[in-house]
Structures are given as structure tokens and as C-alpha cells.
XYZ file of C-alpha atoms in Angstrom:
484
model
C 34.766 -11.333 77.918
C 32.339 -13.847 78.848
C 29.931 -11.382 80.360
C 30.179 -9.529 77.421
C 28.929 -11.843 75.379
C 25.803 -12.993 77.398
C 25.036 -9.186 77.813
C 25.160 -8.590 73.961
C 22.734 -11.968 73.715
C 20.665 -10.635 76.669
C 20.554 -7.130 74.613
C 19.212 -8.974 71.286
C 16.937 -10.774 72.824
C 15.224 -7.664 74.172
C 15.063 -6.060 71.000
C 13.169 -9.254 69.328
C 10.849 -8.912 72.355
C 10.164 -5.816 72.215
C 9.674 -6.029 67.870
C 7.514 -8.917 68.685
C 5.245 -6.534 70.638
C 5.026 -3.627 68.597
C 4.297 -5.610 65.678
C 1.506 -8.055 67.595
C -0.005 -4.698 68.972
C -0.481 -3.699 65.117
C -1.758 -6.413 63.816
C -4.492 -6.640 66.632
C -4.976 -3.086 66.085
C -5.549 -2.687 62.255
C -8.255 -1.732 60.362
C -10.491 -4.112 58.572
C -9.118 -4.644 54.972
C -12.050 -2.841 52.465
C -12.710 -5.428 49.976
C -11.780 -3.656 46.120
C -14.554 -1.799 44.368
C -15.551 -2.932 40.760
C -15.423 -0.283 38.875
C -18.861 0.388 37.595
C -19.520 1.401 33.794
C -20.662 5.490 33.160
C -23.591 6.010 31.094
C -22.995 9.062 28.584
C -24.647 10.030 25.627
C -23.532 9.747 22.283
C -21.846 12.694 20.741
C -20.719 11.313 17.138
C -21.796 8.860 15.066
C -22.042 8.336 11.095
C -23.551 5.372 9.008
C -23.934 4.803 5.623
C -26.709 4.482 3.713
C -25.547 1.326 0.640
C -28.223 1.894 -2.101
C -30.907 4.298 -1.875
C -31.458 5.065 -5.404
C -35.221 4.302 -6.416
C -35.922 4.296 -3.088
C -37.233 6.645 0.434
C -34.649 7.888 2.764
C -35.636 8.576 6.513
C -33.317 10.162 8.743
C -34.253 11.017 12.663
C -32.595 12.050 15.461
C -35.347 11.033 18.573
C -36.200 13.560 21.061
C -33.643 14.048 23.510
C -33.633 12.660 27.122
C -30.534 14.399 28.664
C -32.222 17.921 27.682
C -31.604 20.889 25.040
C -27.905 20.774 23.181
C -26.559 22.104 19.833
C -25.896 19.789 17.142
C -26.702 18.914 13.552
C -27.195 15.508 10.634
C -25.664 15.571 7.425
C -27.152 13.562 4.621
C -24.533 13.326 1.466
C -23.732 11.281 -1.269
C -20.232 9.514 -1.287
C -17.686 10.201 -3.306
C -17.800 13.964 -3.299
C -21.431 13.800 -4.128
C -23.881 16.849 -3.241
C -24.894 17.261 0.099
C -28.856 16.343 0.516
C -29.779 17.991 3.794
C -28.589 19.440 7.060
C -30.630 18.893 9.975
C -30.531 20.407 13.169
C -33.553 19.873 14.818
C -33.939 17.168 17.367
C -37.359 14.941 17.126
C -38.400 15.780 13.297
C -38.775 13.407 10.308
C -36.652 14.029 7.403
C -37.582 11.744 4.558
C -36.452 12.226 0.928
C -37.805 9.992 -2.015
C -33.959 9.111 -4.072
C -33.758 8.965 -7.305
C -32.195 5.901 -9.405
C -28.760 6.045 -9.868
C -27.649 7.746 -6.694
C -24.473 6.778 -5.080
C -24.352 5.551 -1.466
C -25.466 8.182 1.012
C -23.312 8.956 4.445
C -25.266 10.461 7.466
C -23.314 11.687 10.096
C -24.223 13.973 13.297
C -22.523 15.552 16.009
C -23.972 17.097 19.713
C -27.785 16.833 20.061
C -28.482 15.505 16.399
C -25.976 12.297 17.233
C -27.830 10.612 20.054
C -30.226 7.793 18.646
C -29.751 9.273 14.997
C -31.291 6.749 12.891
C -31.275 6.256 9.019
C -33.465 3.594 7.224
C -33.658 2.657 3.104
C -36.523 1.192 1.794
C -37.646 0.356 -1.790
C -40.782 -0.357 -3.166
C -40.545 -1.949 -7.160
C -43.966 -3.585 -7.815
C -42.631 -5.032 -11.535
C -39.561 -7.136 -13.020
C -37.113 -9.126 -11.748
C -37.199 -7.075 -8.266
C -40.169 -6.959 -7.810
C -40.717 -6.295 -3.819
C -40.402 -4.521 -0.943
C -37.055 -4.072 0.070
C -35.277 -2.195 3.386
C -32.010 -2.003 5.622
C -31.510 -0.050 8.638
C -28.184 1.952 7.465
C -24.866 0.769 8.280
C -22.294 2.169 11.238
C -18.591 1.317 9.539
C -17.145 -1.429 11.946
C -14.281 -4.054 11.779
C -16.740 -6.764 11.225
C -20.014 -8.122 10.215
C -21.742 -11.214 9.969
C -24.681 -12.147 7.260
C -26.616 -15.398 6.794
C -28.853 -16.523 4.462
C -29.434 -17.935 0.722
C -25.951 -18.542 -1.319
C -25.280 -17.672 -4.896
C -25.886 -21.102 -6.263
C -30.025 -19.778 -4.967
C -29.884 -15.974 -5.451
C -28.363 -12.813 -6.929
C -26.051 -12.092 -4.008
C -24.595 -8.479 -3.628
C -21.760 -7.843 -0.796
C -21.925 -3.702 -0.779
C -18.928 -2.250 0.969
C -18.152 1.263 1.815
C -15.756 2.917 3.632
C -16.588 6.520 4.787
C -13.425 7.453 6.773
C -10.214 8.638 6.208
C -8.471 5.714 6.360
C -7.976 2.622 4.246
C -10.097 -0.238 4.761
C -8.400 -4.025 4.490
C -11.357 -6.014 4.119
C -11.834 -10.053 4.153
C -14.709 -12.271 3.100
C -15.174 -15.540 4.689
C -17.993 -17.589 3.256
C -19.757 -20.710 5.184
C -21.336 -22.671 2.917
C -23.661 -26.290 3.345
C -20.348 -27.904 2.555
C -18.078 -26.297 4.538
C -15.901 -23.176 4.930
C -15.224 -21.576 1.171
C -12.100 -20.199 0.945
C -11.333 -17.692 -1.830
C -8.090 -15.443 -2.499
C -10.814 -12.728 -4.044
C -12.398 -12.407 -1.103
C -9.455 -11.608 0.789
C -6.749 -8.355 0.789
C -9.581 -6.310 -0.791
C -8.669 -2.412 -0.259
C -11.196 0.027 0.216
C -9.751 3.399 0.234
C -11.053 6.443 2.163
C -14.467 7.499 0.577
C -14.887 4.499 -2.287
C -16.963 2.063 -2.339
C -17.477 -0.880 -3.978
C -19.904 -4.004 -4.969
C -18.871 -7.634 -4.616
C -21.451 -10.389 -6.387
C -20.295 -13.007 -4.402
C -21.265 -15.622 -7.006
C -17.123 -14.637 -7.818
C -16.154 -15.327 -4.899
C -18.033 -19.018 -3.970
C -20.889 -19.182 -6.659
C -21.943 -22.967 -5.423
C -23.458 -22.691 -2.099
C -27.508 -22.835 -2.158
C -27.242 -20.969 1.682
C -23.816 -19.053 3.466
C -23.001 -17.229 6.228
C -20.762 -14.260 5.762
C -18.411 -12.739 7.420
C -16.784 -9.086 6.748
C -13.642 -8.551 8.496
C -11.136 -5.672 8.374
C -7.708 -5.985 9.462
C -7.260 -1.855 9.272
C -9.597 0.304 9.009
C -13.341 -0.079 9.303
C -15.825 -0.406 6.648
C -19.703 -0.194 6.513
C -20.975 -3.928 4.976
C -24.481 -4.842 3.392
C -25.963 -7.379 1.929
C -29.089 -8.130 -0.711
C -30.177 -10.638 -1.919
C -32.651 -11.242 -5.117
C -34.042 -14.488 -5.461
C -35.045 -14.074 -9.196
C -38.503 -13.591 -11.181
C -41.521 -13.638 -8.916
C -39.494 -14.916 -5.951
C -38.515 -11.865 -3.896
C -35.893 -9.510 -3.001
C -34.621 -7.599 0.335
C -31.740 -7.069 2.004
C -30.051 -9.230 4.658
C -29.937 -7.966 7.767
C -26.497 -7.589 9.784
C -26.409 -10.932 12.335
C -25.809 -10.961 16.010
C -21.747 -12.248 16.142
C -21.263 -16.119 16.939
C -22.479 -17.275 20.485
C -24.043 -19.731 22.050
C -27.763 -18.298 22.654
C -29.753 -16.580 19.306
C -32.723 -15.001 19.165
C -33.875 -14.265 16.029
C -36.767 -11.847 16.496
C -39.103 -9.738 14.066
C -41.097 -12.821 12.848
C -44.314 -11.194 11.455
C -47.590 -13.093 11.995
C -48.436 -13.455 8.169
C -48.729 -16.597 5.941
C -45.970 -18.045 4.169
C -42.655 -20.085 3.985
C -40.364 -19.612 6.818
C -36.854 -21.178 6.483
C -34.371 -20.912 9.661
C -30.710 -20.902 8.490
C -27.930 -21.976 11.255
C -24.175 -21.796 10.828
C -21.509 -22.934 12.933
C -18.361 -21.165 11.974
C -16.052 -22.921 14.613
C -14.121 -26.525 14.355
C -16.584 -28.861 15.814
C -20.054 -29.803 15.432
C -23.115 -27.782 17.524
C -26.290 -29.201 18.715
C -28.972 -26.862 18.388
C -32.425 -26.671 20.598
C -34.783 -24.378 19.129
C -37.766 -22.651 20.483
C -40.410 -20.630 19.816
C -41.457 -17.271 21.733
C -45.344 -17.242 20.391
C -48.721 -15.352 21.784
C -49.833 -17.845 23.921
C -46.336 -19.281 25.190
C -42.682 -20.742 23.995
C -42.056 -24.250 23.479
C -39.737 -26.390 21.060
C -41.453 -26.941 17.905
C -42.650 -30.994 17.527
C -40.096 -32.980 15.815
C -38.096 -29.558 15.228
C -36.631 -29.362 18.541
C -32.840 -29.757 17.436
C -30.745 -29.008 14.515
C -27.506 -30.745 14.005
C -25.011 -28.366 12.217
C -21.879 -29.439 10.838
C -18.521 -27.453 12.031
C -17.705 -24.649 9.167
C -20.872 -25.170 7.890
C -24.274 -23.372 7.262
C -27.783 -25.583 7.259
C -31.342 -24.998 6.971
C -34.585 -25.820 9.050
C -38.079 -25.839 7.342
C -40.551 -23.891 10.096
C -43.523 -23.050 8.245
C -45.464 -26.056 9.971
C -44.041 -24.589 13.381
C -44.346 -20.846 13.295
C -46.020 -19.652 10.240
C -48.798 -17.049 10.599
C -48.150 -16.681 13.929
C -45.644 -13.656 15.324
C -42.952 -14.068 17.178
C -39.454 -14.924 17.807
C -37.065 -17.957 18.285
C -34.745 -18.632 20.549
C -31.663 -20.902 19.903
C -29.264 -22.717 22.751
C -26.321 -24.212 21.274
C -23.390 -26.102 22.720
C -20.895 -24.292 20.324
C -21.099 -20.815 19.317
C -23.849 -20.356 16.312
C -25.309 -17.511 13.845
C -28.659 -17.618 12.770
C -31.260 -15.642 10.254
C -34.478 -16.813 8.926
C -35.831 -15.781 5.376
C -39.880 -15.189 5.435
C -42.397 -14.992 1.918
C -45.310 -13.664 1.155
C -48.122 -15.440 -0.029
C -49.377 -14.902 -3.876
C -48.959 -16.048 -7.544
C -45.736 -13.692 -7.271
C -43.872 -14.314 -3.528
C -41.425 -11.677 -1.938
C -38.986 -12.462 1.052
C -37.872 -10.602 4.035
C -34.828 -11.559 6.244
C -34.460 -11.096 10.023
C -30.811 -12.313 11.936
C -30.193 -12.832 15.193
C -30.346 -9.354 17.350
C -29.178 -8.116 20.558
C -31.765 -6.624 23.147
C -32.806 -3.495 23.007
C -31.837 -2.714 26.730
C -31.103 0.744 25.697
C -33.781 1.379 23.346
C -34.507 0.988 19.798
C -35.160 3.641 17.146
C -36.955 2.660 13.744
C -36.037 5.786 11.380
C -38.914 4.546 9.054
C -42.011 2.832 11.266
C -44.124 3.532 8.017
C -45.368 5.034 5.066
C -48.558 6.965 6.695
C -51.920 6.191 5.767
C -52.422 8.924 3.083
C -49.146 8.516 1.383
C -50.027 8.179 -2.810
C -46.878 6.227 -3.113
C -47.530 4.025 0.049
C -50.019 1.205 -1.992
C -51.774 0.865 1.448
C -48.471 -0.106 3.233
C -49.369 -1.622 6.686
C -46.684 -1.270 9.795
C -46.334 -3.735 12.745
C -44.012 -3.789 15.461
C -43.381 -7.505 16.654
C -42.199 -7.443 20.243
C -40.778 -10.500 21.928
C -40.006 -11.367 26.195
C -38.417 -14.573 26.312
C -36.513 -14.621 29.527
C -38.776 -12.601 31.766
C -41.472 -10.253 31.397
C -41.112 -6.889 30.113
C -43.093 -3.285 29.551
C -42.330 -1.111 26.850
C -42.911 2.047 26.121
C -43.564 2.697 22.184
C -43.978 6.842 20.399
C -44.370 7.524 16.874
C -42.530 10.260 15.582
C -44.541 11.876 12.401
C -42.968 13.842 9.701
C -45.673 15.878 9.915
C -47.485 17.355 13.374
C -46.598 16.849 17.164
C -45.343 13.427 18.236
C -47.968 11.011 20.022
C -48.061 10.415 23.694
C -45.699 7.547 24.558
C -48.033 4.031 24.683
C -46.975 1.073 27.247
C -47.210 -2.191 25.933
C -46.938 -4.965 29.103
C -44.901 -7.650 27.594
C -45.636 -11.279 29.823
C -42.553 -13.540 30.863
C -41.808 -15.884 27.240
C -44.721 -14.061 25.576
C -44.933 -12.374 22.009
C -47.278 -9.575 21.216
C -48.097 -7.667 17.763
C -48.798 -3.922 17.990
C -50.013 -2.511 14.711
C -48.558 1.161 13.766
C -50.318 4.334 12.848
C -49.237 7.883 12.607
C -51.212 10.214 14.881
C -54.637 10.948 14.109
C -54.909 13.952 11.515
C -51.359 13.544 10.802
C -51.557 11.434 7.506
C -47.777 10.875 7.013
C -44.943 8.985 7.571
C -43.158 8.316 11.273
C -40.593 6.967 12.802
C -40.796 4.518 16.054
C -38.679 5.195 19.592
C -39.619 1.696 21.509
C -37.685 2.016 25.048
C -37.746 -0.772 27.683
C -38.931 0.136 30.966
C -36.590 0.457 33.977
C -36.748 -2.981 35.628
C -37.783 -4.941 32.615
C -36.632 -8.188 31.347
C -35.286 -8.181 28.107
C -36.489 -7.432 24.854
C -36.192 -8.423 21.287
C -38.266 -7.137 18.500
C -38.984 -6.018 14.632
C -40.371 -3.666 12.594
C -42.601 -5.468 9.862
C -43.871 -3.658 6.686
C -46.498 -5.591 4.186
C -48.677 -4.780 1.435
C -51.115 -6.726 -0.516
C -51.314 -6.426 -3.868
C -53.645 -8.713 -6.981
C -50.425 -10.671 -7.119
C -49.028 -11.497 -3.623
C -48.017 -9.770 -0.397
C -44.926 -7.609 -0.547
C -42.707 -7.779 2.732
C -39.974 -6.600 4.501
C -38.741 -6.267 8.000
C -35.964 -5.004 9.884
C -34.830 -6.372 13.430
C -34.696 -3.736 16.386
C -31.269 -2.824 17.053
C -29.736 -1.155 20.169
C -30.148 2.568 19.692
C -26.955 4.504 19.338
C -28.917 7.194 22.702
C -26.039 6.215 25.428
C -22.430 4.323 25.421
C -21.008 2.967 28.750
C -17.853 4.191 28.921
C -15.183 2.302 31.389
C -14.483 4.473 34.444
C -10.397 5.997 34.287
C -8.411 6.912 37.672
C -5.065 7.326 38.169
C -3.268 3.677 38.534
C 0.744 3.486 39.557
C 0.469 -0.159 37.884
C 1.650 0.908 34.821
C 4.683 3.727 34.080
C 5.130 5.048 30.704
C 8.403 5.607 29.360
């Protein structure tokens, strides 16, 4: 028996041995672990997109879809009026014009393309009133219906305030206003549970909803549903009117581009939404370099709250952009006038950079147009973090399109490139700015003026990313997850 026993021990031991070995001999052996690939973003063009257009009545309509890069498709643009209104036009070629004086009175106006015709189509509003109350020059890049939206800029208690909101799906929209005012956050139960169904839309004077604050920041939320927001803003008899420009979301860097190199008041307006206070520096991206303004170089703004910053000693007449570093997450705009016994404003917001591109759907009234009053067209193109080249091609409505230009952009530099249709052309264009590959990056705007006896009209409208490409997340099969 006792033999037994050390045999069976003697046996076991063996086997451990001999596991020992195999499993040593593997380890040794085994390939190099491959460290996990990130899975890199695909670049694919756009195939649908639609965006409404809130008030063109009394106004031009421009509509373009740039020429394509990926080569020849099928596709076509629809331009309608909401509401079951009649259809304006169809388009279906790639790289031409389409522009469309509205007349007064006409309902909100979808545009919507599919294929070819949806990559980088653009749509643009502007209105020119040279008499009355809104008196000005007045434009807005048209809206793609989102589930939110941030404004900034003059309050009710300063200005005629109009929240436009439109909902061009098929679904109901549940929208929410949230105001920020100088005092704090303005709470309203008109401004929330608001329900936009499928194809209405509706205005919002938003002296209703918090008709104290002199300057707000806005926010448009929807909690179903998506809705496309706008605002404009008329600052009464001889003092302007535009539209406010849709704001970069909260975050802790700004750049507010588009600042056009003409005389006049300029007004930054900062807004913390969160719970504690921010600490804003503030620079400006100029010709000849960027620097903090002297005795400008902070703002302190109040948590909840929306404040102001007087800049005309700092950056007016000169083109440019600012750029703003806070230590909590911020939204910013500036306002801009026109000199003149009668003043207009434009609005700019903070933008994203136009890494993709940037289409303008109206660069300009052309030289020879009889309604244009001698309209002039800038681009103002800003490099703050690193130097950049562009290239910039004006579409015409009428005639071939130019040969693209390249514009060298120097590292925190600001240039301001003056617009023309091609020679013999004598109409209005559209502008297709693209970075080039390797660039750092770059903010801009599209500035319209006109002097008249009694003051300079304005308007501008900050590049915005062009809807040419999406990234799209890369799919493959994963075993992480098993559906029931």
C-alpha cells in the first residue's frame, strides 16, 4: 500500500513537470501581442441634406450646390414654400447659381437635395430695405433642423427680438427656450413644452418670454424631434437690423471671426451658461499680428449670465477675428454698425473652422446688378493657431466659374480679400473657400456693405463648415455585444 501511494505522488508530480514545460515552452514561444488599432473615421460625401430658409419675403434667395469633387452623380435641389406652399424650383445641375428675388409675404422656404445636388448645397437670405423702421441690410445663411442652437446678442429690453422656428420633418418638434440674461438665467414656462408639429412653423417675440434683458444668450433645445431656429433682431428707427447668427455651442476656446475692417461700434457679448464664474482672456487676430487688446485683456462673466465688452477702441476699422480662452465653458457674438446719420448692425458668433471647406451661397450682388446699390463683397479670413493657404472660386450665376485663387494665410495673421464676379460676367456668385491640405486652421466671414447719403448698410455671415463630406465611424463585426 505504501508503494502505492509514493508511486501515485511520483506519477503527479510528473504530470506538473511536464505541464510546467509545455506551458513555459509557450510562453517563450508566443507571438508579440499587436497593440489595438484605433479605428480611424471614413470620409464620405453627403447624400441628403435639407435646411430651411426662415423669412425670405422682400428679400433674394441663392441656392448652390458647388462643383463636385468626388466626380459626375445624379441628383437634384428643391426650393418650396412650407406649409404646402408651391414649389419654386428644381435644380439639378451641379456648380450653377440659382437666385430668385421673393416677394413679401412668402412663407418660410425648405431646400432640400439628394445625390450630386446634396454635397455642399448651400442656401443664403438676404434683404435689402433702404427706408423705415428696418431700414438695412439684412442676411442668414439658412438653417439645417437640429436638436439645438445657441444665439447671443442684444435682449428685448434693447431690440425687437424674433425667435423663428420651423420644423420641416415629419415628426413633432418639443422645443425649449432658455434665456441668459445680464442678471442671470431667465426662466419662463412659455418658453418651454412648445410643440412644433411636422411642417408648421412659428414666431416667438421673445420680449414674452423675458422682455427685461438689454443683452441674452439663447438657447433652442428639442427634447424630440428637431427643429430649424433663427434669430433677428431690429434695433429700432435708424439703428439697424440683421439677423443673429447661429453660435458655436459652449466651450472653453471662441473665435469669433468675420470682423469686417470698416468704421464703427463694435460690442463683444460673452455668456457663461454654466454654475460658476469664467475668466475670460481675449485677443485679437489683426493684419499685422494678435495680441490682447490694452486694458481689455479679460472679461469677468458672471455664472448664468450674459455681459458685454466695448471694442471699438481695440479693433474697429481694422479686420479680423478674436479669439477667447476661458476657464469655464463660454459663448460669444459681437454686434458691428455702420457709420452714418442712420447706423445698421451686423452680427457674427463664434464659428467652427472650416477644415472641410466653406460655401457662401450668396458672395455678392455682382457689379451690374440695378437692385445691388453698389453692394461691395469681402471675404475676411483669419489663421490664429498656425498658418494657413486657402484656396477661394467664385461661382457666377451667369458664365463659367473663375480659376480657383490661393490666398497664403501667415501663422496669427488676418487678411481681407475683396470679391468680384468674373470679368464680363456682371452678376451675382457664390464663394467655395477650401483650406489647403496641410493647413492650420481657418476661421472666416463673408462681409457685405453699401454706402449710402445716410450711413453704411452691413451685414455679414460667419463661414460655416460646408455640408461636402461627413466622417462616418468605421462598423465591424464585434462579439461584445449580443442582441436578444
Amino acid at each position: 500500500m505504501k508503494g502505492l501511494i509514493e508511486n501515485r505522488f511520483g506519477l503527479l508530480a510528473l504530470v506538473l513537470v511536464a505541464l510546467g514545460a509545455l506551458y513555459g515552452v509557450a510562453f517563450v514561444s508566443r507571438p508579440a501581442p499587436v497593440p489595438p488599432k484605433t479605428a480611424q473615421k471614413v470620409k464620405t460625401a453627403v447624400e441628403s441634406v435639407s435646411m430651411v430658409c426662415p423669412d425670405p419675403g422682400g428679400g433674394r434667395l441663392s441656392v448652390i450646390t458647388p462643383p463636385a469633387e468626388q466626380g459626375a452623380g445624379s441628383g437634384a435641389a428643391t426650393v418650396e414654400q412650407m406649409k404646402g406652399g408651391k414649389p419654386l424650383a428644381t435644380l439639378d445641375k451641379v456648380g450653377a447659381l440659382w437666385r430668385k428675388d421673393v416677394p413679401l409675404r412668402t412663407r418660410p422656404v425648405t431646400v432640400a437635395g439628394m445625390g450630386a445636388a446634396a454635397a455642399g448645397l448651400e442656401a443664403a437670405q438676404t434683404t435689402r430695405v433702404t427706408s423705415g423702421a428696418l431700414r438695412g441690410l439684412s442676411g442668414v445663411r439658412c438653417v439645417e433642423p437640429g436638436a439645438e442652437a445657441w444665439f447671443i446678442g442684444p435682449g428685448p429690453a434693447a431690440a425687437d427680438i424674433t425667435l423663428h422656428l420651423a420644423n420641416s420633418d415629419e415628426a413633432a418638434a418639443d422645443v425649449a427656450v432658455m434665456i441668459y440674461a445680464g442678471e442671470g438665467p431667465v426662466l419662463s414656462d412659455r418658453g418651454n413644452g412648445m410643440v412644433i408639429k411636422p411642417g408648421e412653423y412659428r414666431e416667438v417675440k421673445l420680449r414674452d418670454l423675458a422682455p427685461s434683458p438689454l443683452v441674452m444668450a439663447v438657447q433652442v433645445t428639442t427634447s424630440g424631434g428637431r427643429v430649424a431656429a433663427a434669430v433677428r433682431a431690429s434695433l429700432g428707427e435708424g439703428r439697424g437690423v440683421d439677423w443673429l447668427p447661429a453660435a458655436a455651442p459652449p466651450s472653453t476656446r471662441v473665435v469669433v471671426p468675420g470682423i469686417p475692417g470698416s468704421a464703427g461700434q463694435r460690442e463683444l457679448y460673452v455668456a457663461t451658461p454654466g454654475e460658476r464664474d469664467a475668466v475670460v482672456q481675449v485677443k485679437a487676430v489683426l493684419k499685422d499680428g494678435s495680441y490682447a487688446l490694452k486694458n481689455k485683456e479679460t472679461v469677468e462673466v458672471p455664472a448664468g449670465s450674459t455681459t458685454t465688452l466695448d471694442l471699438t477702441t481695440g479693433v474697429g476699422g481694422q479686420a479680423g477675428a478674436l479669439v477667447l480662452t476661458a476657464d469655464q465653458p463660454i459663448v460669444a457674438g459681437m454686434r458691428m454698425t455702420g457709420t452714418g446719420s442712420r447706423q445698421d448692425a451686423a452680427f457674427t458668433a463664434g464659428a467652427a473652422p472650416i477644415d472641410l471647406g466653406s460655401v457662401v451661397a450668396d458672395g455678392g450682388p455682382g457689379g451690374k446688378s440695378a437692385k445691388s446699390g453698389g453692394q461691395q463683397s469681402r471675404l475676411v479670413l483669419s489663421a490664429p493657431f498656425g498658418a494657413a493657404t486657402v484656396r477661394i472660386r467664385i461661382l457666377p450665376q451667369n458664365g463659367a466659374p473663375a480659376a480657383p485663387v490661393e490666398v497664403a494665410l501667415p501663422a496669427a495673421r488676418s487678411k481681407e480679400i475683396k470679391l468680384n464676379p468674373p470679368a464680363g460676367s456682371g452678376s451675382g456668385f457664390a464663394v467655395h473657400v477650401m483650406p489647403v491640405a496641410g493647413s492650420g486652421p481657418v476661421y472666416g466671414g463673408r462681409v457685405l456693405s453699401e454706402d449710402t447719403p445716410e450711413g453704411v448698410l452691413l451685414t455679414v455671415q460667419p463661414l460655416a463648415q460646408a455640408r461636402i463630406w461627413a466622417l462616418v465611424p468605421v462598423t465591424a463585426e464585434w462579439p461584445g455585444a449580443v442582441l436578444p
